[in-house]
Coordinates of C-alpha atoms and ligand atoms in Angstrom, one line a residue:
X21 CA 16.7 4.7 2.4
X22 CA 13.5 5.7 0.5
X23 CA 12.2 9.2 0.2
X24 CA 8.7 9.7 1.6
X25 CA 6.4 12.7 2.1
X26 CA 6.1 12.0 5.8
X27 CA 9.8 12.1 6.2
X28 CA 10.0 15.6 4.7
X29 CA 6.9 16.9 6.5
X30 CA 6.8 19.0 9.6
X31 CA 3.9 18.0 11.9
X32 CA 2.1 20.3 14.3
X33 CA 0.1 18.9 17.2
X34 CA -3.2 20.4 18.3
X35 CA -4.6 19.7 21.7
X36 CA -8.1 21.0 20.8
X37 CA -9.3 21.8 24.3
X38 CA -6.6 24.4 24.7
X39 CA -6.2 25.7 21.1
X40 CA -8.9 28.2 20.4
X41 CA -12.4 28.7 21.7
X42 CA -15.0 30.0 19.1
X43 CA -18.1 30.2 21.3
X44 CA -17.1 31.5 24.7
X45 CA -17.7 28.4 26.7
X46 CA -14.0 28.3 27.7
X47 CA -13.2 25.1 25.8
X48 CA -11.3 25.1 22.5
X49 CA -13.2 23.6 19.6
X50 CA -13.2 22.7 15.9
X51 CA -14.4 26.1 14.7
X52 CA -11.6 27.6 16.7
X53 CA -9.1 25.5 14.9
X54 CA -10.6 26.4 11.5
X55 CA -10.2 30.1 12.4
X56 CA -6.4 29.6 12.9
X57 CA -5.6 27.5 9.8
X58 CA -4.1 30.5 8.1
X59 CA -1.9 31.1 11.0
X60 CA -0.6 27.5 10.8
X61 CA -0.2 27.8 7.0
X62 CA 1.9 30.9 7.6
X63 CA 4.0 29.0 10.0
X64 CA 4.7 26.6 7.2
X65 CA 3.8 23.2 8.7
X66 CA 2.5 20.4 6.5
X67 CA 0.5 18.1 8.8
X68 CA -1.7 18.5 11.8
X69 CA -1.9 15.8 14.4
X70 CA -5.2 16.4 16.2
X71 CA -5.5 15.0 19.7
X72 CA -8.8 13.1 20.2
X73 CA -12.0 14.9 19.2
X74 CA -14.4 12.0 19.6
X75 CA -17.3 11.6 22.1
X76 CA -15.9 11.3 25.5
X77 CA -16.9 11.9 29.1
X78 CA -13.4 13.6 29.5
X79 CA -12.0 11.7 32.4
X80 CA -8.7 12.0 30.5
X81 CA -9.6 14.9 28.1
X82 CA -10.7 12.8 25.2
X83 CA -8.3 9.9 25.6
X84 CA -11.3 8.0 27.1
X85 CA -13.5 7.5 24.1
X86 CA -17.2 6.6 24.4
X87 CA -18.0 6.7 20.7
X88 CA -15.3 6.4 18.1
X89 CA -17.5 7.6 15.2
X90 CA -18.8 10.8 16.6
X91 CA -17.4 14.2 17.6
X92 CA -17.4 15.4 21.2
X93 CA -20.3 17.9 21.7
X94 CA -18.0 20.4 23.3
X95 CA -15.8 20.5 20.1
X96 CA -18.6 20.7 17.6
X97 CA -20.3 18.4 15.1
X98 CA -19.3 15.9 12.4
X99 CA -20.2 18.7 9.9
X100 CA -17.7 21.0 11.6
X101 CA -15.1 18.3 11.5
X102 CA -15.7 17.6 7.8
X103 CA -15.3 21.3 7.1
X104 CA -12.0 21.3 9.0
X105 CA -10.7 18.5 6.8
X106 CA -11.9 20.3 3.7
X107 CA -10.4 23.7 4.7
X108 CA -7.1 21.9 5.6
X109 CA -6.9 20.1 2.3
X110 CA -7.8 23.3 0.4
X111 CA -4.6 24.8 2.0
X112 CA -2.5 21.8 1.3
X113 CA -2.4 20.7 4.9
X114 CA -2.8 17.0 5.9
X115 CA -4.7 15.7 8.9
X116 CA -3.7 12.8 11.2
X117 CA -6.2 11.6 13.8
X118 CA -5.5 10.2 17.2
X119 CA -6.3 6.5 17.5
X120 CA -6.9 5.4 21.1
X121 CA -7.5 1.7 21.0
X122 CA -5.5 0.3 24.0
X123 CA -8.6 1.3 26.0
X124 CA -12.0 2.9 25.6
X125 CA -14.1 4.9 28.0
X126 CA -16.2 2.8 30.5
X127 CA -19.1 4.7 29.0
X128 CA -18.5 3.2 25.6
X129 CA -21.5 1.0 24.5
X130 CA -19.1 -2.0 24.4
X131 CA -18.2 -1.7 28.0
X132 CA -21.7 -0.9 29.2
X133 CA -22.7 -4.3 27.6
X134 CA -19.5 -6.0 28.7
X135 CA -20.0 -5.4 32.4
X136 CA -23.6 -6.7 32.4
X137 CA -22.9 -10.4 32.6
X138 CA -20.2 -13.0 32.0
X139 CA -21.9 -14.3 28.9
X140 CA -22.7 -11.0 27.3
X141 CA -21.5 -11.0 23.7
X142 CA -19.2 -8.0 24.5
X143 CA -17.7 -9.6 27.6
X144 CA -14.5 -10.5 25.8
X145 CA -14.0 -7.0 24.4
X146 CA -12.3 -6.2 27.7
X147 CA -10.0 -8.0 30.1
X148 CA -11.9 -9.5 33.0
X149 CA -10.4 -11.8 35.7
X150 CA -11.4 -13.3 39.0
X151 CA -9.7 -11.9 42.1
X152 CA -6.8 -13.7 43.8
X153 CA -7.3 -14.5 47.5
X154 CA -9.8 -11.7 47.8
X155 CA -7.8 -9.0 46.1
X156 CA -6.7 -7.9 42.6
X157 CA -5.8 -10.6 40.0
X158 CA -2.2 -9.4 39.9
X159 CA 0.1 -6.6 41.2
X160 CA 0.2 -4.4 38.2
X161 CA -0.1 -0.6 38.8
X162 CA -2.0 1.9 36.7
X163 CA 0.0 4.6 35.0
X164 CA -2.3 7.0 36.8
X165 CA -1.6 5.6 40.4
X166 CA -3.1 2.7 42.3
X167 CA -3.9 -0.8 41.1
X168 CA -4.5 -1.4 37.4
X169 CA -7.6 -3.5 38.4
X170 CA -11.1 -2.4 39.4
X171 CA -13.6 -4.6 41.0
X172 CA -17.1 -4.7 39.5
X173 CA -19.8 -6.0 41.7
X174 CA -22.3 -7.1 39.0
X175 CA -20.2 -10.1 38.0
X176 CA -17.8 -10.3 41.0
X177 CA -14.8 -9.9 38.7
X178 CA -12.1 -7.3 38.1
X179 CA -11.4 -5.5 34.8
X180 CA -7.9 -4.2 33.7
X181 CA -7.3 -0.5 33.3
X182 CA -3.6 0.5 32.7
X183 CA -4.8 4.1 32.8
X184 CA -7.7 5.6 34.8
X185 CA -10.6 3.5 36.2
X186 CA -12.7 5.0 33.4
X187 CA -10.3 3.7 30.7
X188 CA -10.8 -0.1 30.6
X189 CA -8.2 -1.9 28.4
X190 CA -9.6 -3.5 25.3
X191 CA -8.9 -7.2 24.8
X192 CA -6.9 -7.5 21.6
X193 CA -6.8 -11.3 21.9
X194 CA -10.4 -11.1 20.7
X195 CA -10.5 -11.2 16.9
X196 CA -14.0 -9.6 16.9
X197 CA -12.6 -6.5 18.8
X198 CA -9.8 -6.3 16.3
X199 CA -12.2 -6.3 13.4
X200 CA -14.2 -3.5 15.0
X201 CA -11.1 -1.4 15.4
X202 CA -10.1 -1.9 11.7
X203 CA -13.6 -1.0 10.5
X204 CA -13.6 2.1 12.6
X205 CA -10.2 3.1 11.2
X206 CA -11.5 2.6 7.7
X207 CA -14.5 4.8 8.6
X208 CA -12.1 7.7 9.1
X209 CA -9.7 6.8 6.3
X210 CA -12.7 6.8 3.9
X211 CA -13.5 10.3 5.0
X212 CA -10.1 11.2 3.6
X213 CA -7.8 11.6 6.6
X214 CA -4.0 11.3 6.1
X215 CA -3.0 9.0 8.9
X216 CA -3.0 8.1 12.6
X217 CA -1.1 8.8 15.7
X218 CA -1.6 5.7 17.7
X219 CA -1.9 6.1 21.5
X220 CA 0.2 3.7 23.6
X221 CA -0.1 1.3 20.8
X222 CA 2.7 -1.0 22.2
X223 CA 0.5 -1.7 25.2
X224 CA -2.2 -3.6 23.3
X225 CA -0.6 -7.1 23.7
X226 CA -0.3 -8.3 27.3
X227 CA 1.8 -11.2 28.4
X228 CA 0.1 -14.6 28.6
X229 CA -1.6 -15.4 31.8
X230 CA -1.1 -11.9 33.2
X231 CA 1.3 -12.9 36.0
X232 CA 2.5 -10.7 38.8
X233 CA 5.2 -8.3 37.7
X234 CA 8.6 -8.2 39.5
X235 CA 8.3 -4.4 39.6
X236 CA 4.6 -3.4 39.4
X237 CA 5.1 0.1 38.1
X238 CA 7.4 -1.2 35.4
X239 CA 6.2 1.3 32.9
X240 CA 9.4 3.3 32.6
X241 CA 11.6 0.8 34.3
X242 CA 11.5 -2.6 32.7
X243 CA 11.3 -5.6 33.6
X244 CA 7.8 -4.8 35.1
X245 CA 6.7 -3.1 32.0
X246 CA 7.6 -6.1 29.9
X247 CA 4.2 -7.5 31.0
X248 CA 2.3 -5.0 29.0
X249 CA 4.7 -3.1 26.9
X250 CA 5.9 -4.6 23.5
X251 CA 4.0 -7.8 24.4
X252 CA 4.2 -11.1 22.6
X253 CA 1.7 -10.5 19.9
X254 CA 2.3 -6.8 19.3
X255 CA 4.0 -7.2 15.9
X256 CA 1.3 -9.6 14.7
X257 CA -1.4 -7.1 15.6
X258 CA 0.4 -4.2 13.9
X259 CA 1.0 -6.2 10.8
X260 CA -2.6 -7.3 10.7
X261 CA -3.8 -3.7 11.3
X262 CA -1.7 -2.6 8.3
X263 CA -3.0 -5.3 6.1
X264 CA -6.7 -5.0 7.1
X265 CA -7.0 -1.3 7.6
X266 CA -4.2 0.8 6.4
X267 CA -2.9 -0.8 3.2
X268 CA -4.3 0.8 0.1
X269 CA -4.3 4.3 1.6
X270 CA -1.5 6.8 1.2
X271 CA -1.3 7.7 4.9
X272 CA 1.3 8.0 7.6
X273 CA 1.4 6.4 11.0
X274 CA 3.2 7.1 14.2
X275 CA 3.0 4.8 17.2
X276 CA 3.3 6.2 20.7
X277 CA 5.4 3.7 22.5
X278 CA 6.6 4.2 26.1
X279 CA 9.4 1.8 27.0
X280 CA 10.5 1.1 23.5
X281 CA 14.2 0.6 22.8
X282 CA 16.1 1.1 19.5
X283 CA 16.2 -2.5 18.6
X284 CA 12.4 -2.8 19.1
X285 CA 11.9 0.5 17.2
X286 CA 13.7 -0.9 14.2
X287 CA 11.3 -3.8 14.1
X288 CA 8.3 -1.5 14.4
X289 CA 9.5 0.9 11.7
X290 CA 11.5 -1.1 9.2
X291 CA 9.7 -0.5 5.9
X292 CA 9.4 -4.0 4.7
X293 CA 7.7 -5.1 7.9
X294 CA 4.7 -2.8 7.3
X295 CA 3.9 -1.9 10.9
X296 CA 4.2 1.8 11.5
X297 CA 6.2 4.6 9.9
X298 CA 7.8 5.9 13.1
X299 CA 7.4 5.7 16.8
X300 CA 7.4 8.2 19.7
X301 CA 10.0 6.8 22.0
X302 CA 10.4 8.0 25.6
X303 CA 14.1 7.6 26.4
X304 CA 15.0 11.3 26.4
X305 CA 11.9 12.4 28.4
X306 CA 12.7 9.8 31.1
X307 CA 16.3 11.1 31.7
X308 CA 15.2 13.5 34.4
X309 CA 13.3 10.9 36.4
X310 CA 14.8 9.0 39.4
X311 CA 14.1 5.5 40.5
X312 CA 10.7 6.6 41.9
X313 CA 9.4 7.5 38.4
X314 CA 8.6 10.8 36.7
X315 CA 7.8 12.7 39.9
X316 CA 11.1 11.8 41.4
X317 CA 13.0 14.8 40.1
X318 CA 16.6 14.6 38.7
X319 CA 18.5 17.2 36.7
X320 CA 18.3 17.0 32.9
X321 CA 21.9 16.7 31.8
X322 CA 22.8 17.7 28.2
X323 CA 25.4 14.9 28.0
X324 CA 22.7 12.3 28.7
X325 CA 20.4 13.9 26.2
X326 CA 23.1 13.9 23.6
X327 CA 24.0 10.2 24.3
X328 CA 20.3 9.3 24.0
X329 CA 19.7 11.2 20.8
X330 CA 22.9 9.9 19.3
X331 CA 22.0 6.3 20.0
X332 CA 18.6 6.8 18.2
X333 CA 20.1 8.8 15.3
X334 CA 22.7 6.1 14.7
X335 CA 20.3 3.2 15.5
X336 CA 17.7 4.2 12.9
X337 CA 20.2 5.6 10.4
X338 CA 19.9 2.8 7.8
X339 CA 16.6 1.2 8.8
X340 CA 13.4 2.7 10.2
X341 CA 12.8 6.4 10.9
X342 CA 12.8 8.7 13.9
X343 CA 10.2 11.1 15.2
X344 CA 11.7 14.2 16.8
X345 CA 10.0 15.9 19.7
X346 CA 10.9 17.6 23.0
X347 CA 7.4 18.2 24.3
X348 CA 3.7 17.4 23.7
X349 CA 0.4 17.4 25.7
X350 CA 1.9 15.0 28.3
X351 CA 5.3 16.6 28.7
X352 CA 6.5 19.9 30.3
X353 CA 7.2 22.8 28.0
X354 CA 10.6 22.3 26.3
X355 CA 12.2 25.7 27.1
X356 CA 11.5 25.2 30.8
X357 CA 12.8 21.7 30.8
X358 CA 15.8 21.6 28.5
X359 CA 17.0 25.2 28.5
X360 CA 16.2 28.6 30.1
X361 CA 12.7 30.0 30.3
X362 CA 13.8 33.2 31.9
X363 CA 16.5 35.7 30.6
X364 CA 17.3 33.5 27.6
X365 CA 13.8 32.2 26.8
X366 CA 13.8 33.4 23.2
X367 CA 17.3 32.2 22.5
X368 CA 16.6 28.9 24.2
X369 CA 13.4 28.3 22.2
X370 CA 15.2 29.0 18.9
X371 CA 18.2 26.9 19.9
X372 CA 16.0 23.9 20.7
X373 CA 14.0 24.4 17.5
X374 CA 17.3 24.4 15.6
X375 CA 18.2 21.1 17.3
X376 CA 14.9 19.4 16.4
X377 CA 14.8 20.6 12.8
X378 CA 18.4 19.7 12.0
X379 CA 18.2 16.0 13.1
X380 CA 17.4 13.1 11.0
X381 CA 13.7 12.3 11.4
X382 CA 10.3 14.0 11.3
X383 CA 10.0 17.0 13.6
X384 CA 6.8 17.6 15.7
X385 CA 5.9 21.0 17.0
X386 CA 3.5 21.1 19.9
X387 CA 1.1 24.0 19.9
X388 CA 2.6 27.1 21.5
X389 CA 6.1 25.8 21.1
X390 CA 6.4 28.2 18.2
X391 CA 5.8 31.0 20.6
X392 CA 8.3 29.8 23.2
X393 CA 5.5 29.1 25.7
X394 CA 6.7 28.1 29.2
X395 CA 5.6 25.9 32.1
X396 CA 3.2 27.4 34.6
X397 CA 2.9 27.5 38.4
X398 CA -0.5 27.6 40.0
X399 CA -0.6 28.2 43.7
X400 CA -3.4 25.9 44.5
X401 CA -3.8 22.2 43.6
X402 CA -7.5 23.1 42.8
X403 CA -6.3 25.0 39.7
X404 CA -5.0 21.8 38.2
X405 CA -7.2 19.6 36.0
X406 CA -5.1 16.7 34.8
X407 CA -6.2 13.3 36.2
X408 CA -2.6 12.0 36.3
X409 CA -1.5 15.0 38.4
X410 CA -4.6 14.9 40.7
X411 CA -4.4 11.2 41.3
X412 CA -0.8 11.4 42.2
X413 CA -1.4 14.3 44.5
X414 CA -4.2 12.5 46.3
X415 CA -2.1 9.3 46.6
X416 CA 1.1 11.0 47.9
X417 CA -0.2 14.0 50.0
X418 CA -3.6 12.7 51.2
X419 CA -2.8 9.0 51.2
X420 CA 0.8 8.9 52.2
X421 CA 1.2 12.2 54.1
X422 CA 4.0 13.4 51.9
X423 CA 5.0 17.1 52.0
X424 CA 2.6 19.3 50.0
X425 CA 5.3 21.8 48.9
X426 CA 7.5 19.0 47.6
X427 CA 4.8 17.4 45.6
X428 CA 3.7 20.8 44.2
X429 CA 7.3 21.4 43.2
X430 CA 7.3 18.1 41.2
X431 CA 4.0 19.2 39.6
X432 CA 5.6 22.5 38.6
X433 CA 8.4 20.6 36.9
X434 CA 6.6 17.7 35.4
X435 CA 2.8 18.1 35.5
X436 CA 1.0 17.7 32.2
X437 CA -1.0 20.9 32.7
X438 CA 2.2 22.8 32.0
X439 CA 1.6 22.0 28.3
X440 CA -2.2 22.3 28.4
X441 CA -2.7 25.9 29.4
X442 CA -4.6 27.7 26.6
X443 CA -2.7 29.1 23.6
X444 CA -1.8 32.7 24.1
X445 CA -3.1 34.5 21.0
X446 CA -2.9 38.1 22.2
X447 CA -2.5 40.3 25.3
X448 CA -6.3 40.6 26.0
X449 CA -7.9 38.8 28.9
X450 CA -7.3 35.1 28.9
X451 CA -4.8 35.6 26.1
X452 CA -7.5 35.9 23.6
X453 CA -8.2 32.2 23.8
X454 CA -11.8 32.6 25.0
X455 CA -14.3 35.3 25.9
X456 CA -15.6 33.1 28.7
X457 CA -13.8 31.4 31.6
X458 CA -11.1 29.0 30.3
X459 CA -11.4 25.4 31.5
X460 CA -7.7 25.6 32.6
X461 CA -6.2 29.0 33.6
X462 CA -4.1 30.8 31.1
X463 CA -0.4 31.2 31.9
X464 CA -0.1 34.7 33.5
X465 CA 2.8 35.5 31.1
X466 CA 0.4 35.9 28.2
X467 CA 0.9 39.7 28.1
X468 CA 4.6 39.2 26.9
X469 CA 4.3 35.9 25.2
X470 CA 1.5 35.7 22.6
X471 CA 1.0 35.1 18.9
X472 CA 0.0 38.6 18.0
X473 CA 3.3 40.0 19.4
X474 CA 5.3 37.1 17.8
X475 CA 3.8 37.7 14.4
X476 CA 4.6 41.4 14.5
X477 CA 8.2 40.9 15.6
X478 CA 10.5 39.7 12.8
X479 CA 13.0 38.3 15.5
X480 CA 10.4 36.3 17.3
X481 CA 10.5 32.5 17.9
X482 CA 7.5 32.2 15.5
X483 CA 9.4 33.7 12.6
X484 CA 12.5 31.7 13.4
X485 CA 10.4 28.5 13.1
X486 CA 9.0 29.7 9.8
X487 CA 12.6 30.1 8.5
X488 CA 13.7 26.7 9.8
X489 CA 10.8 25.0 8.3
X490 CA 11.5 26.7 5.0
X491 CA 15.1 25.7 5.1
X492 CA 14.2 22.1 5.6
X493 CA 12.2 22.2 2.4
X494 CA 15.1 23.6 0.4
X495 CA 17.8 21.4 1.9
X496 CA 17.3 17.6 1.7
X497 CA 20.4 17.2 3.8
X498 CA 18.4 18.4 6.8
X499 CA 16.0 15.5 6.3
X500 CA 18.1 12.7 4.9
X501 CA 21.7 13.5 5.8
X502 CA 23.8 11.2 8.1
X503 CA 24.6 12.3 11.6
X504 CA 28.0 12.4 13.5
X505 CA 29.0 14.1 16.6
X506 CA 31.6 16.9 16.9
X507 CA 33.3 17.5 20.3
X508 CA 31.4 14.4 21.7
X509 CA 32.6 15.0 25.3
X510 CA 31.8 18.7 25.8
X511 CA 29.5 19.4 28.7
X512 CA 27.8 22.5 27.2
X513 CA 28.2 22.3 23.4
X514 CA 26.1 19.8 21.4
X515 CA 27.5 19.8 17.9
X516 CA 27.2 17.5 14.9
X517 CA 27.7 17.2 11.2
X518 CA 25.2 15.9 8.7
X519 CA 26.3 14.6 5.3
X520 CA 24.3 14.0 2.1
X521 CA 25.2 13.7 -1.5
X522 CA 28.6 15.3 -1.1
X523 CA 27.4 18.1 1.0
X524 CA 28.2 18.7 4.7
X525 CA 26.2 20.7 7.3
X526 CA 27.5 21.7 10.7
X527 CA 25.2 22.4 13.6
X528 CA 26.6 24.1 16.8
X529 CA 24.3 24.3 19.8
X530 CA 25.2 25.8 23.2
X531 CA 23.0 24.2 25.8
X532 CA 24.2 26.6 28.5
X533 CA 24.2 30.2 29.7
X534 CA 28.0 30.3 29.5
X535 CA 30.2 31.1 26.5
X536 CA 32.1 27.9 25.6
X537 CA 34.3 27.7 22.5
X538 CA 33.3 25.6 19.6
X539 CA 36.3 24.0 17.7
X540 CA 35.9 22.9 14.1
X541 CA 37.5 19.6 13.3
X542 CA 40.7 20.0 11.3
X543 CA 39.3 18.4 8.1
X544 CA 37.2 21.4 7.3
X545 CA 37.8 24.7 5.6
X546 CA 37.6 27.8 7.8
X547 CA 34.4 29.1 6.3
X548 CA 30.9 27.9 5.6
X549 CA 27.6 29.4 4.4
X550 CA 25.5 30.4 7.4
X551 CA 22.1 28.9 7.0
X552 CA 20.5 30.2 10.2
X553 CA 21.4 31.3 13.7
X554 CA 19.6 32.7 16.7
X555 CA 22.0 35.7 17.2
X556 CA 23.4 38.1 14.7
X557 CA 26.4 36.4 13.2
X558 CA 28.8 37.5 10.6
X559 CA 28.4 35.2 7.6
X560 CA 32.1 35.7 6.6
X561 CA 33.4 34.7 10.0
X562 CA 36.3 32.3 10.3
X563 CA 34.6 29.4 12.2
X564 CA 37.6 27.3 13.2
X565 CA 37.0 28.6 16.7
X566 CA 33.8 30.2 17.8
X567 CA 32.9 31.5 21.2
X568 CA 29.3 30.7 21.5
X569 CA 26.9 33.1 23.3
X570 CA 24.3 31.8 25.8
X571 CA 22.1 29.2 24.1
X572 CA 23.5 30.1 20.7
X573 CA 22.7 28.0 17.7
X574 CA 24.3 28.1 14.3
X575 CA 23.9 26.0 11.2
X576 CA 26.4 26.1 8.3
X577 CA 26.7 24.4 5.0
X578 CA 30.4 23.8 4.4
X579 CA 32.0 24.9 1.2
Ligands
TEU879 O1 0.1 8.7 27.0 C1 0.7 7.5 27.3 C2 1.6 7.6 28.4 O2 2.5 6.8 28.6 C3 1.3 8.7 29.4 O3 1.0 8.0 30.6 C4 2.5 9.5 29.5 O4 3.7 8.8 29.6 C5 2.3 10.3 30.8 O5 1.2 11.2 30.6 C6 3.5 11.1 31.1 O6 3.4 11.2 32.5 C7 -1.0 8.6 26.1 C8 -1.6 10.0 25.9 O7 -0.7 10.7 25.2 C9 -2.0 10.6 27.2 O8 -2.5 11.9 27.1 C10 -3.1 9.7 27.8 O9 -3.4 10.1 29.1 C11 -2.7 8.2 27.9 O10 -2.0 7.8 26.7 C12 -3.9 7.3 28.0 O11 -4.6 7.4 26.8
CA880 CA1 -15.9 26.3 22.7

């Protein structure tokens, strides 16, 4: 397995709308990001993945792009963006941009043209079909509720939108569209960026003939999703994209791929196939969903999480590469979801961080994770902004008469705004994010949980992350070592060994508020060198048996 800078890097995701507002309009912006680069440098990260900053009417907060070559007015100007890149490179930080090319905004010039007439030169940039018996061309459902088709009167046809009605899917079958995308990628690559995170990139190839799906909302539950996930030409498109846009630049790529399995991921990430460097897979964030999808709540069981991670760790051990994440701008906050965001919030945040940074793969930190930020509960649905959440609420409560409280409960657990509340910089009004009214309310816990407090406290989650990131730089075993479970059947302890060039590392994680006992396999000596732990631990301790404290994490290098 080859050594690569992007395998050794730690990546930090910025959701710009919620990061830092520089001008008091309540919306995070590029100047705000620049003002926090020293903070990120101190944290020790190597790369920033910037969620979309392009021109957009913001139906889906920038994931609906109306101009791929300009910066959203609310976020600043191209000059501001160029300064951001320069200030980052000056500090040795790399920048990867979000590439959203499964769909554009319906306000993109291509779509404005496309909908004008059937013979418009841009018609085939999108996916248009006649209706079937007076209704939609097929039964596919949008990821954001309702049919995936919208009728357009002008030409009496429907267009496909797997996301919102303002996000028409681009037609990748059209070679002209593909060339436009590659040109646009080179536009950014030539400005000196260091790679792309590719939004739902495994959706770009749809099955021939667009037939009805057996299970319309098959996104998380194949076979339905097979109609537009990992479609027949996906590998051709990615290889062509590599050849025509990416080759010749020393950049990294990560493809966001709902519904990808290990076997597919190997094809996407095997080095010699030249597709993408790694994928964001969704298996572990679908474990707490029932047959009704993400809003159908189920408990998150550690054993299921461990089975899933183990499958991926083993599956991509020799070939391909894993990305490691527990939250992002679409997922709830990790302490609230996988551990305890109340009495053991700090221990939990550190334990989960230990987990992510001691697995094989590239760790991603989502903004605020390094502070142990938590989910939020707003009383009123009017305080929510996310289109996925609002569409779902409308469909279920207003459309189907489902119970308001029950639906709110699912929003509290799964809603995307949990992760999108503004970053809590200090304990002043609105957490120091803005001097105006924030576009989305700040989590009321900002007085206790904020960056200023964390930086001043040597035992904070922030300083723990710094230490972990530093250790990963000094210990290649954390990046490249193999992975094998210890105590594979335990309900509360998730433990493993990593091995690399004759060295062994042991990781013990207690995923519970109890005090279970860790038992070292007999083939080890009784002592190790303690690399890091989230409680005070005696470095000289005999570790053949260790009673772990609630959410305790320890990492040892064995002698
Ligand atoms: O997300 C893709 C995706 O599958 C989401 O629907 C995700 O699973 C969902 O939010 C979880 O409920 C990407 C972006 O990350 C997301 O922010 C966009 O809304 C979406 O694509 C459309 O561009
Ligand atoms: Ca602003």
